[in-house]
Amino acid sequence: MRALLVVAVLATCIGAASAQTPQQQQQPPRPGNANLRPVPDGPGIRSAELQGLDKVTARTQRFYVPVGKSTRFGTLEITVGDCLVNVPEAPPESVAYLTIVDHKPGQAEERLFSGWMFASTPSLSALDHGVYDVRVLSCTMAQGSSPPSSR
């Protein structure tokens, strides 16, 4: 009887694990702040507003990356895994889970960064690259698509 019970429990656990979608299994771990939550629903697509700096040309570029999508900035491929904001009662904060991979021509790809980046303290968890800097500006519901702005 015990063996039958063990088999039934194992079958239930295996069925529940296989029922999870791949996206559920790949969710980044959330930071330990109870005040953080996803951007409230509204018109548009939940996105991270990022700013990139090319240190060689001293040009900055702002761009929006939808959660779960990737974009290119120079040789970097930036993927946004999640984007959270503080509740209204707490001080303003935006935090994004980024994965940044460098695709230098003629070289193997190199993962440079994978983790949470905070808008209020970019140096707390920063990309370390000789040519590029990337920082989180905000998490928002992006309306349509607008071309990146250079300054």
JSON list of C-alpha atoms in Angstrom, two decimals:
[
{"chain": "A", "resi": 1, "resn": "MET", "atom": "CA", "xyz": [0.00, 0.00, 0.00]},
{"chain": "A", "resi": 2, "resn": "ARG", "atom": "CA", "xyz": [2.86, 2.37, 0.84]},
{"chain": "A", "resi": 3, "resn": "ALA", "atom": "CA", "xyz": [4.49, 1.71, -2.54]},
{"chain": "A", "resi": 4, "resn": "LEU", "atom": "CA", "xyz": [1.25, 2.59, -4.32]},
{"chain": "A", "resi": 5, "resn": "LEU", "atom": "CA", "xyz": [0.97, 5.83, -2.33]},
{"chain": "A", "resi": 6, "resn": "VAL", "atom": "CA", "xyz": [4.58, 6.79, -3.15]},
{"chain": "A", "resi": 7, "resn": "VAL", "atom": "CA", "xyz": [4.02, 6.12, -6.87]},
{"chain": "A", "resi": 8, "resn": "ALA", "atom": "CA", "xyz": [0.84, 8.24, -6.84]},
{"chain": "A", "resi": 9, "resn": "VAL", "atom": "CA", "xyz": [2.62, 11.16, -5.15]},
{"chain": "A", "resi": 10, "resn": "LEU", "atom": "CA", "xyz": [5.55, 10.97, -7.57]},
{"chain": "A", "resi": 11, "resn": "ALA", "atom": "CA", "xyz": [3.23, 10.86, -10.58]},
{"chain": "A", "resi": 12, "resn": "THR", "atom": "CA", "xyz": [1.39, 13.94, -9.30]},
{"chain": "A", "resi": 13, "resn": "CYS", "atom": "CA", "xyz": [4.65, 15.87, -8.76]},
{"chain": "A", "resi": 14, "resn": "ILE", "atom": "CA", "xyz": [6.00, 14.92, -12.19]},
{"chain": "A", "resi": 15, "resn": "GLY", "atom": "CA", "xyz": [2.72, 15.89, -13.86]},
{"chain": "A", "resi": 16, "resn": "ALA", "atom": "CA", "xyz": [2.69, 19.28, -12.11]},
{"chain": "A", "resi": 17, "resn": "ALA", "atom": "CA", "xyz": [6.32, 19.97, -13.05]},
{"chain": "A", "resi": 18, "resn": "SER", "atom": "CA", "xyz": [5.76, 19.11, -16.71]},
{"chain": "A", "resi": 19, "resn": "ALA", "atom": "CA", "xyz": [2.62, 21.28, -16.81]},
{"chain": "A", "resi": 20, "resn": "GLN", "atom": "CA", "xyz": [4.68, 24.42, -16.14]},
{"chain": "A", "resi": 21, "resn": "THR", "atom": "CA", "xyz": [5.45, 26.47, -19.22]},
{"chain": "A", "resi": 22, "resn": "PRO", "atom": "CA", "xyz": [9.09, 27.12, -20.12]},
{"chain": "A", "resi": 23, "resn": "GLN", "atom": "CA", "xyz": [8.60, 30.83, -19.32]},
{"chain": "A", "resi": 24, "resn": "GLN", "atom": "CA", "xyz": [7.48, 29.97, -15.78]},
{"chain": "A", "resi": 25, "resn": "GLN", "atom": "CA", "xyz": [10.61, 27.90, -15.28]},
{"chain": "A", "resi": 26, "resn": "GLN", "atom": "CA", "xyz": [12.88, 30.71, -16.55]},
{"chain": "A", "resi": 27, "resn": "GLN", "atom": "CA", "xyz": [11.50, 33.55, -14.41]},
{"chain": "A", "resi": 28, "resn": "PRO", "atom": "CA", "xyz": [14.33, 35.48, -12.75]},
{"chain": "A", "resi": 29, "resn": "PRO", "atom": "CA", "xyz": [14.37, 35.43, -8.97]},
{"chain": "A", "resi": 30, "resn": "ARG", "atom": "CA", "xyz": [12.70, 38.53, -7.54]},
{"chain": "A", "resi": 31, "resn": "PRO", "atom": "CA", "xyz": [14.65, 40.92, -5.33]},
{"chain": "A", "resi": 32, "resn": "GLY", "atom": "CA", "xyz": [13.82, 40.63, -1.62]},
{"chain": "A", "resi": 33, "resn": "ASN", "atom": "CA", "xyz": [11.88, 43.93, -1.48]},
{"chain": "A", "resi": 34, "resn": "ALA", "atom": "CA", "xyz": [8.18, 43.44, -0.72]},
{"chain": "A", "resi": 35, "resn": "ASN", "atom": "CA", "xyz": [7.41, 46.92, -2.14]},
{"chain": "A", "resi": 36, "resn": "LEU", "atom": "CA", "xyz": [8.35, 45.94, -5.70]},
{"chain": "A", "resi": 37, "resn": "ARG", "atom": "CA", "xyz": [5.59, 44.92, -8.11]},
{"chain": "A", "resi": 38, "resn": "PRO", "atom": "CA", "xyz": [5.09, 44.73, -11.89]},
{"chain": "A", "resi": 39, "resn": "VAL", "atom": "CA", "xyz": [4.14, 47.93, -13.69]},
{"chain": "A", "resi": 40, "resn": "PRO", "atom": "CA", "xyz": [0.35, 48.38, -13.31]},
{"chain": "A", "resi": 41, "resn": "ASP", "atom": "CA", "xyz": [-1.69, 47.31, -16.34]},
{"chain": "A", "resi": 42, "resn": "GLY", "atom": "CA", "xyz": [-2.60, 49.98, -18.84]},
{"chain": "A", "resi": 43, "resn": "PRO", "atom": "CA", "xyz": [-2.37, 50.68, -22.54]},
{"chain": "A", "resi": 44, "resn": "GLY", "atom": "CA", "xyz": [0.91, 49.68, -24.09]},
{"chain": "A", "resi": 45, "resn": "ILE", "atom": "CA", "xyz": [3.52, 47.01, -23.51]},
{"chain": "A", "resi": 46, "resn": "ARG", "atom": "CA", "xyz": [5.35, 46.50, -20.19]},
{"chain": "A", "resi": 47, "resn": "SER", "atom": "CA", "xyz": [8.88, 47.68, -21.00]},
{"chain": "A", "resi": 48, "resn": "ALA", "atom": "CA", "xyz": [12.15, 48.82, -19.50]},
{"chain": "A", "resi": 49, "resn": "GLU", "atom": "CA", "xyz": [13.46, 52.23, -20.51]},
{"chain": "A", "resi": 50, "resn": "LEU", "atom": "CA", "xyz": [17.23, 51.90, -20.79]},
{"chain": "A", "resi": 51, "resn": "GLN", "atom": "CA", "xyz": [20.05, 54.29, -21.60]},
{"chain": "A", "resi": 52, "resn": "GLY", "atom": "CA", "xyz": [23.22, 53.23, -23.32]},
{"chain": "A", "resi": 53, "resn": "LEU", "atom": "CA", "xyz": [26.47, 55.16, -23.48]},
{"chain": "A", "resi": 54, "resn": "ASP", "atom": "CA", "xyz": [29.11, 54.58, -26.15]},
{"chain": "A", "resi": 55, "resn": "LYS", "atom": "CA", "xyz": [32.28, 55.67, -24.35]},
{"chain": "A", "resi": 56, "resn": "VAL", "atom": "CA", "xyz": [34.24, 55.99, -27.62]},
{"chain": "A", "resi": 57, "resn": "THR", "atom": "CA", "xyz": [31.88, 58.50, -29.27]},
{"chain": "A", "resi": 58, "resn": "ALA", "atom": "CA", "xyz": [30.39, 59.88, -26.01]},
{"chain": "A", "resi": 59, "resn": "ARG", "atom": "CA", "xyz": [26.88, 59.44, -27.43]},
{"chain": "A", "resi": 60, "resn": "THR", "atom": "CA", "xyz": [23.95, 58.33, -25.34]},
{"chain": "A", "resi": 61, "resn": "GLN", "atom": "CA", "xyz": [20.92, 56.50, -26.62]},
{"chain": "A", "resi": 62, "resn": "ARG", "atom": "CA", "xyz": [17.59, 55.88, -24.87]},
{"chain": "A", "resi": 63, "resn": "PHE", "atom": "CA", "xyz": [15.53, 52.89, -25.90]},
{"chain": "A", "resi": 64, "resn": "TYR", "atom": "CA", "xyz": [12.59, 50.80, -24.70]},
{"chain": "A", "resi": 65, "resn": "VAL", "atom": "CA", "xyz": [12.83, 47.01, -24.47]},
{"chain": "A", "resi": 66, "resn": "PRO", "atom": "CA", "xyz": [9.63, 45.01, -23.83]},
{"chain": "A", "resi": 67, "resn": "VAL", "atom": "CA", "xyz": [9.83, 42.48, -20.99]},
{"chain": "A", "resi": 68, "resn": "GLY", "atom": "CA", "xyz": [10.85, 39.10, -22.44]},
{"chain": "A", "resi": 69, "resn": "LYS", "atom": "CA", "xyz": [12.43, 40.67, -25.55]},
{"chain": "A", "resi": 70, "resn": "SER", "atom": "CA", "xyz": [15.94, 41.63, -26.66]},
{"chain": "A", "resi": 71, "resn": "THR", "atom": "CA", "xyz": [17.50, 44.59, -28.42]},
{"chain": "A", "resi": 72, "resn": "ARG", "atom": "CA", "xyz": [20.95, 45.47, -29.74]},
{"chain": "A", "resi": 73, "resn": "PHE", "atom": "CA", "xyz": [23.15, 48.35, -28.63]},
{"chain": "A", "resi": 74, "resn": "GLY", "atom": "CA", "xyz": [26.44, 48.30, -30.49]},
{"chain": "A", "resi": 75, "resn": "THR", "atom": "CA", "xyz": [27.82, 44.78, -30.11]},
{"chain": "A", "resi": 76, "resn": "LEU", "atom": "CA", "xyz": [25.67, 44.15, -27.03]},
{"chain": "A", "resi": 77, "resn": "GLU", "atom": "CA", "xyz": [22.46, 42.13, -26.97]},
{"chain": "A", "resi": 78, "resn": "ILE", "atom": "CA", "xyz": [20.30, 43.23, -24.04]},
{"chain": "A", "resi": 79, "resn": "THR", "atom": "CA", "xyz": [17.43, 41.02, -22.85]},
{"chain": "A", "resi": 80, "resn": "VAL", "atom": "CA", "xyz": [14.91, 42.22, -20.27]},
{"chain": "A", "resi": 81, "resn": "GLY", "atom": "CA", "xyz": [13.65, 39.34, -18.11]},
{"chain": "A", "resi": 82, "resn": "ASP", "atom": "CA", "xyz": [11.43, 41.39, -15.80]},
{"chain": "A", "resi": 83, "resn": "CYS", "atom": "CA", "xyz": [10.78, 45.00, -14.83]},
{"chain": "A", "resi": 84, "resn": "LEU", "atom": "CA", "xyz": [9.37, 46.07, -11.45]},
{"chain": "A", "resi": 85, "resn": "VAL", "atom": "CA", "xyz": [8.43, 49.35, -9.73]},
{"chain": "A", "resi": 86, "resn": "ASN", "atom": "CA", "xyz": [7.79, 50.33, -6.12]},
{"chain": "A", "resi": 87, "resn": "VAL", "atom": "CA", "xyz": [4.28, 50.60, -4.74]},
{"chain": "A", "resi": 88, "resn": "PRO", "atom": "CA", "xyz": [2.98, 54.23, -4.66]},
{"chain": "A", "resi": 89, "resn": "GLU", "atom": "CA", "xyz": [3.51, 54.53, -0.88]},
{"chain": "A", "resi": 90, "resn": "ALA", "atom": "CA", "xyz": [7.25, 53.77, -1.14]},
{"chain": "A", "resi": 91, "resn": "PRO", "atom": "CA", "xyz": [10.01, 55.96, -2.61]},
{"chain": "A", "resi": 92, "resn": "PRO", "atom": "CA", "xyz": [10.15, 55.77, -6.42]},
{"chain": "A", "resi": 93, "resn": "GLU", "atom": "CA", "xyz": [12.24, 52.90, -7.76]},
{"chain": "A", "resi": 94, "resn": "SER", "atom": "CA", "xyz": [12.48, 50.87, -10.95]},
{"chain": "A", "resi": 95, "resn": "VAL", "atom": "CA", "xyz": [14.43, 47.65, -11.16]},
{"chain": "A", "resi": 96, "resn": "ALA", "atom": "CA", "xyz": [14.96, 45.43, -14.22]},
{"chain": "A", "resi": 97, "resn": "TYR", "atom": "CA", "xyz": [16.42, 41.95, -14.63]},
{"chain": "A", "resi": 98, "resn": "LEU", "atom": "CA", "xyz": [18.85, 42.23, -17.54]},
{"chain": "A", "resi": 99, "resn": "THR", "atom": "CA", "xyz": [21.01, 39.75, -19.39]},
{"chain": "A", "resi": 100, "resn": "ILE", "atom": "CA", "xyz": [23.70, 41.40, -21.51]},
{"chain": "A", "resi": 101, "resn": "VAL", "atom": "CA", "xyz": [25.75, 39.41, -24.01]},
{"chain": "A", "resi": 102, "resn": "ASP", "atom": "CA", "xyz": [28.61, 40.83, -26.10]},
{"chain": "A", "resi": 103, "resn": "HIS", "atom": "CA", "xyz": [28.74, 39.69, -29.74]},
{"chain": "A", "resi": 104, "resn": "LYS", "atom": "CA", "xyz": [32.13, 40.96, -30.90]},
{"chain": "A", "resi": 105, "resn": "PRO", "atom": "CA", "xyz": [32.79, 40.15, -34.57]},
{"chain": "A", "resi": 106, "resn": "GLY", "atom": "CA", "xyz": [35.04, 37.11, -35.00]},
{"chain": "A", "resi": 107, "resn": "GLN", "atom": "CA", "xyz": [34.84, 36.12, -31.32]},
{"chain": "A", "resi": 108, "resn": "ALA", "atom": "CA", "xyz": [32.65, 33.83, -29.28]},
{"chain": "A", "resi": 109, "resn": "GLU", "atom": "CA", "xyz": [29.75, 35.52, -27.50]},
{"chain": "A", "resi": 110, "resn": "GLU", "atom": "CA", "xyz": [30.47, 36.54, -23.92]},
{"chain": "A", "resi": 111, "resn": "ARG", "atom": "CA", "xyz": [27.89, 37.01, -21.16]},
{"chain": "A", "resi": 112, "resn": "LEU", "atom": "CA", "xyz": [28.84, 40.27, -19.45]},
{"chain": "A", "resi": 113, "resn": "PHE", "atom": "CA", "xyz": [25.95, 40.76, -17.04]},
{"chain": "A", "resi": 114, "resn": "SER", "atom": "CA", "xyz": [22.99, 38.85, -15.70]},
{"chain": "A", "resi": 115, "resn": "GLY", "atom": "CA", "xyz": [21.07, 40.25, -12.75]},
{"chain": "A", "resi": 116, "resn": "TRP", "atom": "CA", "xyz": [18.92, 43.02, -11.31]},
{"chain": "A", "resi": 117, "resn": "MET", "atom": "CA", "xyz": [19.84, 46.61, -12.18]},
{"chain": "A", "resi": 118, "resn": "PHE", "atom": "CA", "xyz": [18.38, 49.45, -10.08]},
{"chain": "A", "resi": 119, "resn": "ALA", "atom": "CA", "xyz": [17.47, 52.84, -11.60]},
{"chain": "A", "resi": 120, "resn": "SER", "atom": "CA", "xyz": [18.16, 54.78, -8.39]},
{"chain": "A", "resi": 121, "resn": "THR", "atom": "CA", "xyz": [21.63, 53.29, -7.83]},
{"chain": "A", "resi": 122, "resn": "PRO", "atom": "CA", "xyz": [23.14, 52.21, -11.17]},
{"chain": "A", "resi": 123, "resn": "SER", "atom": "CA", "xyz": [26.56, 51.63, -9.61]},
{"chain": "A", "resi": 124, "resn": "LEU", "atom": "CA", "xyz": [25.16, 49.04, -7.18]},
{"chain": "A", "resi": 125, "resn": "SER", "atom": "CA", "xyz": [24.91, 46.47, -9.96]},
{"chain": "A", "resi": 126, "resn": "ALA", "atom": "CA", "xyz": [26.61, 47.82, -13.07]},
{"chain": "A", "resi": 127, "resn": "LEU", "atom": "CA", "xyz": [27.79, 46.53, -16.42]},
{"chain": "A", "resi": 128, "resn": "ASP", "atom": "CA", "xyz": [31.60, 46.45, -16.55]},
{"chain": "A", "resi": 129, "resn": "HIS", "atom": "CA", "xyz": [32.58, 47.05, -20.19]},
{"chain": "A", "resi": 130, "resn": "GLY", "atom": "CA", "xyz": [35.36, 49.09, -21.78]},
{"chain": "A", "resi": 131, "resn": "VAL", "atom": "CA", "xyz": [33.22, 50.58, -24.56]},
{"chain": "A", "resi": 132, "resn": "TYR", "atom": "CA", "xyz": [29.59, 50.58, -23.36]},
{"chain": "A", "resi": 133, "resn": "ASP", "atom": "CA", "xyz": [27.59, 51.52, -20.27]},
{"chain": "A", "resi": 134, "resn": "VAL", "atom": "CA", "xyz": [23.95, 50.48, -19.87]},
{"chain": "A", "resi": 135, "resn": "ARG", "atom": "CA", "xyz": [21.61, 51.66, -17.13]},
{"chain": "A", "resi": 136, "resn": "VAL", "atom": "CA", "xyz": [17.93, 51.36, -16.24]},
{"chain": "A", "resi": 137, "resn": "LEU", "atom": "CA", "xyz": [15.94, 54.60, -16.31]},
{"chain": "A", "resi": 138, "resn": "SER", "atom": "CA", "xyz": [12.43, 53.32, -15.59]},
{"chain": "A", "resi": 139, "resn": "CYS", "atom": "CA", "xyz": [9.85, 50.59, -16.02]},
{"chain": "A", "resi": 140, "resn": "THR", "atom": "CA", "xyz": [6.81, 51.69, -17.95]},
{"chain": "A", "resi": 141, "resn": "MET", "atom": "CA", "xyz": [4.00, 50.77, -20.31]},
{"chain": "A", "resi": 142, "resn": "ALA", "atom": "CA", "xyz": [5.53, 51.78, -23.67]},
{"chain": "A", "resi": 143, "resn": "GLN", "atom": "CA", "xyz": [3.11, 53.16, -26.23]},
{"chain": "A", "resi": 144, "resn": "GLY", "atom": "CA", "xyz": [3.82, 51.95, -29.77]},
{"chain": "A", "resi": 145, "resn": "SER", "atom": "CA", "xyz": [7.37, 52.08, -31.05]},
{"chain": "A", "resi": 146, "resn": "SER", "atom": "CA", "xyz": [9.50, 55.17, -31.18]},
{"chain": "A", "resi": 147, "resn": "PRO", "atom": "CA", "xyz": [12.96, 55.42, -32.65]},
{"chain": "A", "resi": 148, "resn": "PRO", "atom": "CA", "xyz": [15.84, 55.68, -30.17]},
{"chain": "A", "resi": 149, "resn": "SER", "atom": "CA", "xyz": [16.90, 59.25, -29.36]},
{"chain": "A", "resi": 150, "resn": "SER", "atom": "CA", "xyz": [20.58, 60.19, -29.44]},
{"chain": "A", "resi": 151, "resn": "ARG", "atom": "CA", "xyz": [22.12, 63.08, -27.60]}
]
